[in-house]
Amino acid sequence: MENIKTHFRTCNLCEAMCGLEIKYSETNIISIKGDKKDMFSRGHICPKAVALQDLYHDKDRLKTPVKRTTNGWKNISWEEAFDEVVNRLLSIQKKYGNDAVGSYQGNPNVHNSGMMLFGTPFIKSLNSKQKYSATSVDQLPHHISSLKMFGHHMLIPIPDIDHTSFMLIIGGNPVVSNGSLMTAPDFANRLKAIQKRGGEFVVVDPRFTETAKIANQHLFIKPGKDALFLLALIHVIFEEKLTKKAHLESHINNWKVIKNLSTNFSPEKIAETIGIPTDEIKKLARKFALAKTAVCYGRLGVSTHEFGGVCLWLVNVLNIITDNFDKKGGAMFTLPAIDLVGMATVTGKTGNFDRYKSRVRNLPEYSGELPVATLADEICTEGKGQIKAMVTIAGNPVLSTPNGKHLAIALEQLEFMVAIDIYINETTQYADIILPSTTGLETSHYDLAFHQLAVRNTSKYSEILFDKNQDQKHDWEIFKELTNRMGGKDNPATPEIMIDYMLQKGPYKDKGLSVKKLKENPHGIDLGELKSCLPERLFTKDKKIELAPVEFVQDLNRLKNQLAEWKNNSNGAYNFSLIGRRHLRSNNSWMHNVTRLIKGKERCTLLINPEDAKILNIINQQNVTVSSKVGSLKIPIEISSEMMEGVVSIPHGWGHNYNGSSMRIAKKNAGVSINDLTDPNKIDFLTGNANFSGTKVKIERVK
Ligand SMILES: Nc1nc2c(c(=O)[nH]1)N[C@H]1C(S)=C(S)[C@@H](COP(=O)(O)OP(=O)(O)OC[C@H]3O[C@@H](n4cnc5c(=O)[nH]c(N)nc54)[C@H](O)[C@@H]3O)O[C@H]1N2
Ligand SMILES: Nc1nc2c(c(=O)[nH]1)N[C@H]1C(S)=C(S)[C@@H](COP(=O)(O)OP(=O)(O)OC[C@H]3O[C@@H](n4cnc5c(=O)[nH]c(N)nc54)[C@H](O)[C@@H]3O)O[C@H]1N2
Ligand code: SF4
Ligand SMILES: [Mo]
């Protein structure tokens, strides 16, 4: 082939920020490989990045606005689309008030710099309290624990994986997910490097996961019980006088409170409830506290959890009381080139919690948004402030939020809905108008969110590879137009201008960072390892870590009550705990339209332990009915000793059986949606986060 060129960029599909080397000729991709010269990802890549070419060429992907009519979807001009969207939104707000327009921002919002920079002003222009996002089906407990302990919701401690000698992973499967709230490309090799240095890592998970398989030790835990486990570890560490204050001594409030709290949660008291023997808990506590350096990392499985807030608080507490915080090899804060956290020194915006409650269920606000577990209630319940119109932006809440089926029914009742999305799918099918943006290789990108969460400070800019066609618009162009028409504040800049400005004003301005300089360094620029930064980096008023925030301490009463209930073990027929799982070739709900990623044996199955299958008298691949208090579905089983007894697993993001879908490949491999079973009423009441860790279900053979 003639005229082969090479393009370097960062993959923006997940949080790992892998550097890519793309060989292409005109608009044909010849190869997508890991960029070995990328100073952060060192050549690592996963199968999803190769699929960027399929997304680019996908004939099912929308390129121009479409409108739903009685005769199906019809292409319309951008002018007509903008006119209708803004007229409808404004007239609904005029009739019912601003809160009648709700919004939901999905996961790709934080993976696209255009969306991050221009989507926020658009949402602001709606001036509505009915604001939702995927945050509350994901990482809300991380934000609220950071806000209360360190004074800023985005000041999230990151495990210093490259220097630690002991890592405890609870509720994360980074070998498959490639890491989350911890950007660490090539995660598996970074874990193996701990072992090569003579260290260890331990996984605590109800499934013997891909990460557990390469760990030094794996412990099964019953879903939803991690708060007890963490309290027992802390108990042992205090009891055996293994705490270390060392360099943090003068930067901590309420050390004693923690000591007193943990006295109620001895390993003996909780071992049976959580399914981990007393002596294993004690051994682990000692190992953690005595390791040269150690870090506990808690992620999705303990965040989308009935006690998610308490769990993420206690993960921080564990790191702090063992002197593994703000210290090499422990949990540390980052200092990225565009420092969204540091900007609060000028703007004062450190995040908010519980300034007001949701209308129907009285759930707490977080930084201007409400828990998505109550979105359907807010659409269906009449009264002042009821949602009459929705804007969804790069999100698929019908598949990704608890009782998605109910949400689908709610969306159908809306007077108007607009989706900014690249597919007609399970959620966007309810839109009156869909506005598609460019995506992937058609966009420029700077990782505003994930440099903030990375295990090393680096900086990299990705340029557009393939120009969009005449009819297409970038996400930021769509938001800019919508914001202006809604009467919001015009921003004359482009994302590139804004990024350039922020780089030049940022913490590394002395290094002359700018977009120009990054373009000259297509493999990125290394800014060094994470550094200690306390107390300066804290945003608490007294510049101290709040070890025992009142809200979290109070929530232990809820845990105590729940513990009593768990001991009674009264779930009746609902005697299995359901959890999720991810697959290397999936990305939440929307990449199942790529043949390359979907091929192979059926993946949307119910994993079940052999003993449980025997009792139920079911064999491999047999269909079963799984029911919870909110719904039921049919699914083939896959017998696997990976599962803890009494626990079953279904991956999320499936259930693509919508007839009019533009996702033709996904539709052929539809699967079922786990979120037809998850319960929006069983949330973490402290933070408002959805709970996917251990939905109670019953399983019956299909006759
Ligand atoms: N039971 C259960 N539920 C879960 C989870 C779980 O583990 N178990 N995980 C939760 C988590 S962590 C998350 S983050 C959420 C995700 O939940 P969502 O964010 O609601 O869902 P996604 O599947 O990420 O949907 C992304 C949408 O963005 C569109 N899209 C992709 N790229 C672009 C783009 O460049 N531009 C535009 N405009 N649109 C784009 C896709 O077509 C798709 O509709 O799901 C949550 N739900
Ligand atoms: N391939 C792939 N990668 C992805 C995604 C994807 O869909 N596919 N999604 C991306 C997104 S949006 C996110 S947020 C991240 C999430 O990344 P991770 O946090 O690594 O999430 P999961 O892989 O879902 O791992 C959660 C683990 O928690 C376990 N678990 C469930 N309940 C409990 C519990 O009660 N206690 C304990 N201790 N463990 C429990 C599950 O068995 C599972 O192993 O992944 C990202 N990366
Ligand atoms: S691990 Fe994530 S960032 Fe890396 S190539 Fe795969 S999807 Fe892209
Ligand atoms: Mo997520």
Short mmCIF file of C-alpha atoms and ligand atoms in Angstrom, two decimals, residues 14-15 48 107 138 170-174 176-177 180 204-207 209 221-226 299-302 305 579-580 582-588 652 693, ligand 2:
data_model
loop_
_atom_site.label_atom_id
_atom_site.label_comp_id
_atom_site.label_asym_id
_atom_site.label_seq_id
_atom_site.Cartn_x
_atom_site.Cartn_y
_atom_site.Cartn_z
CA CYS A 14 -11.10 3.13 29.33
CA GLU A 15 -9.12 4.75 32.13
CA LYS A 48 -10.67 -2.71 22.50
CA ASN A 107 -19.41 7.30 31.24
CA ASP A 138 -20.01 3.97 40.04
CA ILE A 170 -10.88 -5.44 47.29
CA GLY A 171 -13.72 -5.20 44.79
CA GLY A 172 -11.58 -4.59 41.72
CA ASN A 173 -10.51 -6.79 38.85
CA PRO A 174 -7.89 -4.63 37.15
CA VAL A 176 -9.69 -7.24 33.06
CA SER A 177 -10.89 -3.69 33.70
CA SER A 180 -10.20 2.35 37.63
CA VAL A 204 -10.52 -10.23 48.31
CA ASP A 205 -13.44 -10.98 46.00
CA PRO A 206 -16.52 -13.26 45.85
CA ARG A 207 -15.12 -14.53 42.54
CA THR A 209 -11.05 -13.42 39.25
CA ILE A 221 -15.83 -12.75 50.75
CA LYS A 222 -19.62 -12.73 50.83
CA PRO A 223 -20.88 -9.79 48.71
CA GLY A 224 -21.82 -6.60 50.51
CA LYS A 225 -19.87 -7.42 53.68
CA ASP A 226 -16.59 -5.54 53.09
CA ARG A 299 -12.91 -0.22 43.77
CA LEU A 300 -16.21 -0.90 42.05
CA GLY A 301 -17.23 -4.00 43.99
CA VAL A 302 -16.99 -2.04 47.25
CA HIS A 305 -22.24 -1.43 47.53
CA ILE A 579 -22.79 -9.79 41.41
CA GLY A 580 -21.54 -8.49 38.04
CA ARG A 582 -16.49 -7.40 33.20
CA HIS A 583 -14.82 -8.91 30.14
CA LEU A 584 -11.68 -7.72 28.39
CA ARG A 585 -13.58 -7.40 25.10
CA SER A 586 -16.50 -5.39 26.50
CA ASN A 587 -16.81 -1.75 27.46
CA ASN A 588 -19.95 -1.26 29.49
CA HIS A 652 -23.67 -5.87 32.89
CA SER A 693 -22.84 -6.02 45.13
N1 LIG B 2 -12.91 -4.63 29.78
C1 LIG B 2 -13.57 -3.68 30.42
N2 LIG B 2 -12.88 -2.75 31.11
C2 LIG B 2 -13.53 -1.79 31.77
C3 LIG B 2 -14.95 -1.67 31.71
C4 LIG B 2 -15.65 -2.65 30.98
O1 LIG B 2 -16.89 -2.64 30.92
N3 LIG B 2 -14.95 -3.64 30.37
N4 LIG B 2 -15.58 -0.66 32.40
C5 LIG B 2 -14.79 0.44 32.90
C6 LIG B 2 -15.48 1.11 34.01
S1 LIG B 2 -16.74 2.17 33.62
C7 LIG B 2 -15.12 0.93 35.30
S2 LIG B 2 -15.88 1.83 36.54
C8 LIG B 2 -14.03 0.04 35.69
C9 LIG B 2 -14.32 -0.83 36.91
O2 LIG B 2 -13.20 -1.56 37.20
P1 LIG B 2 -13.15 -2.54 38.46
O3 LIG B 2 -13.34 -1.77 39.69
O4 LIG B 2 -11.94 -3.37 38.34
O5 LIG B 2 -14.51 -3.33 38.26
P2 LIG B 2 -14.91 -4.83 37.96
O6 LIG B 2 -14.08 -5.46 36.93
O7 LIG B 2 -16.38 -4.82 37.77
O8 LIG B 2 -14.53 -5.51 39.31
C10 LIG B 2 -15.30 -5.46 40.45
C11 LIG B 2 -14.95 -6.67 41.27
O9 LIG B 2 -15.65 -6.61 42.48
C12 LIG B 2 -16.10 -7.90 42.80
N5 LIG B 2 -17.20 -7.74 43.75
C13 LIG B 2 -18.53 -7.66 43.54
N6 LIG B 2 -19.18 -7.49 44.71
C14 LIG B 2 -18.23 -7.45 45.68
C15 LIG B 2 -18.26 -7.28 47.09
O10 LIG B 2 -19.29 -7.12 47.72
N7 LIG B 2 -17.05 -7.30 47.74
C16 LIG B 2 -15.87 -7.48 47.09
N8 LIG B 2 -14.75 -7.47 47.79
N9 LIG B 2 -15.83 -7.63 45.77
C17 LIG B 2 -16.98 -7.60 45.08
C18 LIG B 2 -16.45 -8.53 41.48
O11 LIG B 2 -16.44 -9.93 41.56
C19 LIG B 2 -15.36 -7.97 40.58
O12 LIG B 2 -14.27 -8.83 40.50
O13 LIG B 2 -13.70 -0.78 34.59
C20 LIG B 2 -13.45 -0.04 33.41
N10 LIG B 2 -12.81 -0.91 32.48
#
